[in-house]
Amino acid sequence: MQSTQEPESHGPEGRDPEGCNPEGREPESLGPESLGPESRKPHRYPLTPVEIRIVGLVPLLEPYFRGAAVSALMPEPLREAMDSHGLTPRHGAVLPQLLAADGPLTVSGIADRLQVSLPTASELVGGLARAGIVTRAPDETNRRRVLVSLAEEYRPLLESFVARRGEPLLRALAGLPAEQREGFMAGLRAWVREVQR
């Protein structure tokens, strides 16, 4: 969690004090069109046989990320709240971070965990707050900071969803020796960083 203070306003006029777009739109910085030419260096070609085999495994994960598969595992009240407010998997990525935290997180803490910009995290939190899935409150020790928590009525629903959603990954990790689990997680984090660049 960053120690720097969060400003009361992030971004252009028309956002709420936490920097959230009042219309709930996704931040433009999340899209690939916002990436500059220097942000992604093309891979050298041709790929090695090992690289081809690795990349060839990625499409096999597609059913795991398919919207219908995710929706089927999500408890109905949580799914209705997400769908009725136009929330996306990017919004959903905030929720496990709050579930895993020992207490409320600041918006900058969420940005750090998701490796996104502060305005992006603010907009994601704003969408979730408008849906009633999270709550926002000023930090009593620093009124310029906003603390974000899961709404208590959604906590058990999210716990159930995360447990069911994570079963394949957790089974895979359980079958690996400790050193391979560390390597797997390091690779997964590196992949997330590259995708979000």
mmCIF file of C-alpha atoms in Angstrom, residues 24-190:
data_model
loop_
_atom_site.group_PDB
_atom_site.id
_atom_site.type_symbol
_atom_site.label_atom_id
_atom_site.label_comp_id
_atom_site.label_asym_id
_atom_site.label_seq_id
_atom_site.Cartn_x
_atom_site.Cartn_y
_atom_site.Cartn_z
ATOM 1 C CA GLY A 24 -19.840 4.458 -14.662
ATOM 2 C CA ARG A 25 -17.879 4.268 -17.914
ATOM 3 C CA GLU A 26 -14.756 2.176 -18.104
ATOM 4 C CA PRO A 27 -11.575 4.279 -17.990
ATOM 5 C CA GLU A 28 -10.045 4.735 -21.386
ATOM 6 C CA SER A 29 -6.633 3.752 -20.039
ATOM 7 C CA LEU A 30 -7.827 0.156 -19.739
ATOM 8 C CA GLY A 31 -8.181 -0.304 -23.478
ATOM 9 C CA PRO A 32 -5.369 -1.387 -25.790
ATOM 10 C CA GLU A 33 -5.965 1.634 -27.997
ATOM 11 C CA SER A 34 -4.535 3.808 -25.234
ATOM 12 C CA LEU A 35 -1.153 2.103 -25.309
ATOM 13 C CA GLY A 36 1.666 4.060 -26.878
ATOM 14 C CA PRO A 37 3.970 2.532 -29.490
ATOM 15 C CA GLU A 38 6.760 2.152 -26.946
ATOM 16 C CA SER A 39 4.613 0.329 -24.379
ATOM 17 C CA ARG A 40 4.703 -3.032 -26.172
ATOM 18 C CA LYS A 41 7.839 -4.249 -27.866
ATOM 19 C CA PRO A 42 7.165 -6.915 -30.505
ATOM 20 C CA HIS A 43 8.546 -10.358 -29.764
ATOM 21 C CA ARG A 44 11.373 -11.566 -31.937
ATOM 22 C CA TYR A 45 10.418 -14.086 -34.571
ATOM 23 C CA PRO A 46 10.304 -16.961 -35.159
ATOM 24 C CA LEU A 47 9.218 -18.383 -31.814
ATOM 25 C CA THR A 48 11.103 -21.336 -30.437
ATOM 26 C CA PRO A 49 9.297 -24.713 -30.284
ATOM 27 C CA VAL A 50 9.036 -24.391 -26.496
ATOM 28 C CA GLU A 51 7.458 -20.939 -26.803
ATOM 29 C CA ILE A 52 5.002 -22.203 -29.405
ATOM 30 C CA ARG A 53 3.933 -25.016 -27.094
ATOM 31 C CA ILE A 54 3.456 -22.591 -24.193
ATOM 32 C CA VAL A 55 1.457 -20.085 -26.239
ATOM 33 C CA GLY A 56 -0.563 -22.957 -27.663
ATOM 34 C CA LEU A 57 -1.845 -23.796 -24.185
ATOM 35 C CA VAL A 58 -3.443 -20.383 -23.685
ATOM 36 C CA PRO A 59 -6.560 -21.018 -25.846
ATOM 37 C CA LEU A 60 -7.295 -24.079 -23.707
ATOM 38 C CA LEU A 61 -8.026 -21.688 -20.816
ATOM 39 C CA GLU A 62 -10.690 -19.863 -22.826
ATOM 40 C CA PRO A 63 -13.658 -21.818 -21.369
ATOM 41 C CA TYR A 64 -12.514 -20.812 -17.879
ATOM 42 C CA PHE A 65 -12.800 -17.123 -18.790
ATOM 43 C CA ARG A 66 -15.970 -17.399 -20.876
ATOM 44 C CA GLY A 67 -18.621 -15.041 -19.567
ATOM 45 C CA ALA A 68 -21.324 -17.704 -19.360
ATOM 46 C CA ALA A 69 -19.081 -19.973 -17.290
ATOM 47 C CA VAL A 70 -18.260 -17.182 -14.857
ATOM 48 C CA SER A 71 -21.884 -16.078 -14.621
ATOM 49 C CA ALA A 72 -23.041 -19.631 -13.865
ATOM 50 C CA LEU A 73 -20.819 -19.764 -10.776
ATOM 51 C CA MET A 74 -21.796 -16.331 -9.483
ATOM 52 C CA PRO A 75 -24.524 -16.161 -6.810
ATOM 53 C CA GLU A 76 -27.654 -14.631 -8.281
ATOM 54 C CA PRO A 77 -27.800 -11.457 -6.120
ATOM 55 C CA LEU A 78 -24.187 -10.639 -6.970
ATOM 56 C CA ARG A 79 -24.748 -11.369 -10.655
ATOM 57 C CA GLU A 80 -27.857 -9.175 -10.752
ATOM 58 C CA ALA A 81 -26.023 -6.291 -9.084
ATOM 59 C CA MET A 82 -23.140 -6.574 -11.560
ATOM 60 C CA ASP A 83 -25.363 -6.911 -14.633
ATOM 61 C CA SER A 84 -27.868 -4.205 -13.717
ATOM 62 C CA HIS A 85 -25.093 -1.640 -13.300
ATOM 63 C CA GLY A 86 -23.118 -2.658 -16.380
ATOM 64 C CA LEU A 87 -20.118 -3.870 -14.375
ATOM 65 C CA THR A 88 -17.423 -5.899 -16.090
ATOM 66 C CA PRO A 89 -14.766 -8.430 -15.067
ATOM 67 C CA ARG A 90 -12.437 -5.471 -14.504
ATOM 68 C CA HIS A 91 -14.749 -4.270 -11.767
ATOM 69 C CA GLY A 92 -14.935 -7.806 -10.435
ATOM 70 C CA ALA A 93 -11.145 -7.944 -10.098
ATOM 71 C CA VAL A 94 -11.386 -5.411 -7.251
ATOM 72 C CA LEU A 95 -13.567 -7.672 -5.099
ATOM 73 C CA PRO A 96 -11.117 -10.500 -4.255
ATOM 74 C CA GLN A 97 -8.568 -7.854 -3.241
ATOM 75 C CA LEU A 98 -11.039 -6.471 -0.703
ATOM 76 C CA LEU A 99 -11.980 -9.967 0.436
ATOM 77 C CA ALA A 100 -8.346 -10.893 1.067
ATOM 78 C CA ALA A 101 -7.483 -7.675 2.899
ATOM 79 C CA ASP A 102 -7.395 -7.516 6.700
ATOM 80 C CA GLY A 103 -9.498 -4.363 6.606
ATOM 81 C CA PRO A 104 -10.570 -1.569 4.265
ATOM 82 C CA LEU A 105 -8.237 -0.602 1.437
ATOM 83 C CA THR A 106 -7.499 2.843 0.108
ATOM 84 C CA VAL A 107 -8.058 3.493 -3.570
ATOM 85 C CA SER A 108 -4.294 3.730 -4.032
ATOM 86 C CA GLY A 109 -3.917 0.374 -2.273
ATOM 87 C CA ILE A 110 -6.338 -1.177 -4.753
ATOM 88 C CA ALA A 111 -4.437 0.442 -7.621
ATOM 89 C CA ASP A 112 -1.206 -1.105 -6.321
ATOM 90 C CA ARG A 113 -2.715 -4.554 -5.989
ATOM 91 C CA LEU A 114 -4.245 -4.480 -9.469
ATOM 92 C CA GLN A 115 -1.254 -2.661 -10.986
ATOM 93 C CA VAL A 116 -3.474 -0.007 -12.554
ATOM 94 C CA SER A 117 -3.443 3.782 -12.335
ATOM 95 C CA LEU A 118 -5.112 5.640 -9.481
ATOM 96 C CA PRO A 119 -7.820 7.174 -11.725
ATOM 97 C CA THR A 120 -8.571 3.718 -13.142
ATOM 98 C CA ALA A 121 -8.909 2.225 -9.668
ATOM 99 C CA SER A 122 -11.135 5.156 -8.666
ATOM 100 C CA GLU A 123 -13.482 4.559 -11.579
ATOM 101 C CA LEU A 124 -13.693 0.828 -10.886
ATOM 102 C CA VAL A 125 -14.446 1.459 -7.214
ATOM 103 C CA GLY A 126 -17.022 4.062 -8.186
ATOM 104 C CA GLY A 127 -18.938 1.585 -10.322
ATOM 105 C CA LEU A 128 -18.958 -0.990 -7.534
ATOM 106 C CA ALA A 129 -20.084 1.628 -5.002
ATOM 107 C CA ARG A 130 -22.997 2.696 -7.187
ATOM 108 C CA ALA A 131 -24.057 -0.948 -7.367
ATOM 109 C CA GLY A 132 -23.920 -1.167 -3.574
ATOM 110 C CA ILE A 133 -21.302 -3.938 -3.637
ATOM 111 C CA VAL A 134 -18.668 -1.827 -1.892
ATOM 112 C CA THR A 135 -18.836 1.081 0.506
ATOM 113 C CA ARG A 136 -16.640 4.161 0.657
ATOM 114 C CA ALA A 137 -15.840 6.212 3.735
ATOM 115 C CA PRO A 138 -13.312 8.919 4.568
ATOM 116 C CA ASP A 139 -10.272 7.810 6.519
ATOM 117 C CA GLU A 140 -10.664 9.304 9.996
ATOM 118 C CA THR A 141 -6.889 9.625 10.305
ATOM 119 C CA ASN A 142 -6.548 11.354 6.934
ATOM 120 C CA ARG A 143 -9.705 12.877 5.502
ATOM 121 C CA ARG A 144 -8.134 13.196 2.084
ATOM 122 C CA ARG A 145 -8.079 9.423 1.730
ATOM 123 C CA VAL A 146 -11.037 7.166 0.957
ATOM 124 C CA LEU A 147 -11.381 3.719 2.518
ATOM 125 C CA VAL A 148 -13.105 1.020 0.483
ATOM 126 C CA SER A 149 -14.785 -2.036 2.009
ATOM 127 C CA LEU A 150 -17.035 -4.831 0.824
ATOM 128 C CA ALA A 151 -20.668 -4.284 1.673
ATOM 129 C CA GLU A 152 -21.374 -6.873 4.363
ATOM 130 C CA GLU A 153 -24.395 -8.345 2.580
ATOM 131 C CA TYR A 154 -22.179 -9.248 -0.379
ATOM 132 C CA ARG A 155 -19.249 -10.705 1.582
ATOM 133 C CA PRO A 156 -20.610 -14.273 1.966
ATOM 134 C CA LEU A 157 -21.739 -14.277 -1.664
ATOM 135 C CA LEU A 158 -18.287 -13.241 -2.826
ATOM 136 C CA GLU A 159 -16.576 -15.779 -0.572
ATOM 137 C CA SER A 160 -18.677 -18.536 -2.140
ATOM 138 C CA PHE A 161 -18.016 -17.304 -5.661
ATOM 139 C CA VAL A 162 -14.249 -16.936 -5.224
ATOM 140 C CA ALA A 163 -13.982 -20.414 -3.708
ATOM 141 C CA ARG A 164 -15.891 -22.023 -6.587
ATOM 142 C CA ARG A 165 -14.167 -19.929 -9.234
ATOM 143 C CA GLY A 166 -10.713 -20.717 -7.886
ATOM 144 C CA GLU A 167 -11.125 -24.492 -7.619
ATOM 145 C CA PRO A 168 -9.270 -25.452 -10.844
ATOM 146 C CA LEU A 169 -6.337 -23.147 -10.095
ATOM 147 C CA LEU A 170 -6.114 -24.233 -6.458
ATOM 148 C CA ARG A 171 -6.204 -27.907 -7.438
ATOM 149 C CA ALA A 172 -3.388 -27.300 -9.911
ATOM 150 C CA LEU A 173 -1.305 -25.497 -7.296
ATOM 151 C CA ALA A 174 -1.940 -28.213 -4.707
ATOM 152 C CA GLY A 175 -0.425 -30.769 -7.061
ATOM 153 C CA LEU A 176 2.860 -28.888 -7.415
ATOM 154 C CA PRO A 177 5.894 -28.963 -5.105
ATOM 155 C CA ALA A 178 6.404 -25.752 -3.122
ATOM 156 C CA GLU A 179 9.216 -24.446 -5.346
ATOM 157 C CA GLN A 180 7.128 -25.019 -8.477
ATOM 158 C CA ARG A 181 4.171 -23.211 -6.895
ATOM 159 C CA GLU A 182 6.399 -20.190 -6.287
ATOM 160 C CA GLY A 183 7.593 -20.284 -9.892
ATOM 161 C CA PHE A 184 4.045 -20.664 -11.173
ATOM 162 C CA MET A 185 2.820 -17.678 -9.164
ATOM 163 C CA ALA A 186 5.813 -15.570 -10.242
ATOM 164 C CA GLY A 187 5.037 -16.370 -13.868
ATOM 165 C CA LEU A 188 1.354 -15.620 -13.407
ATOM 166 C CA ARG A 189 2.110 -12.233 -11.832
ATOM 167 C CA ALA A 190 4.534 -11.411 -14.656
#
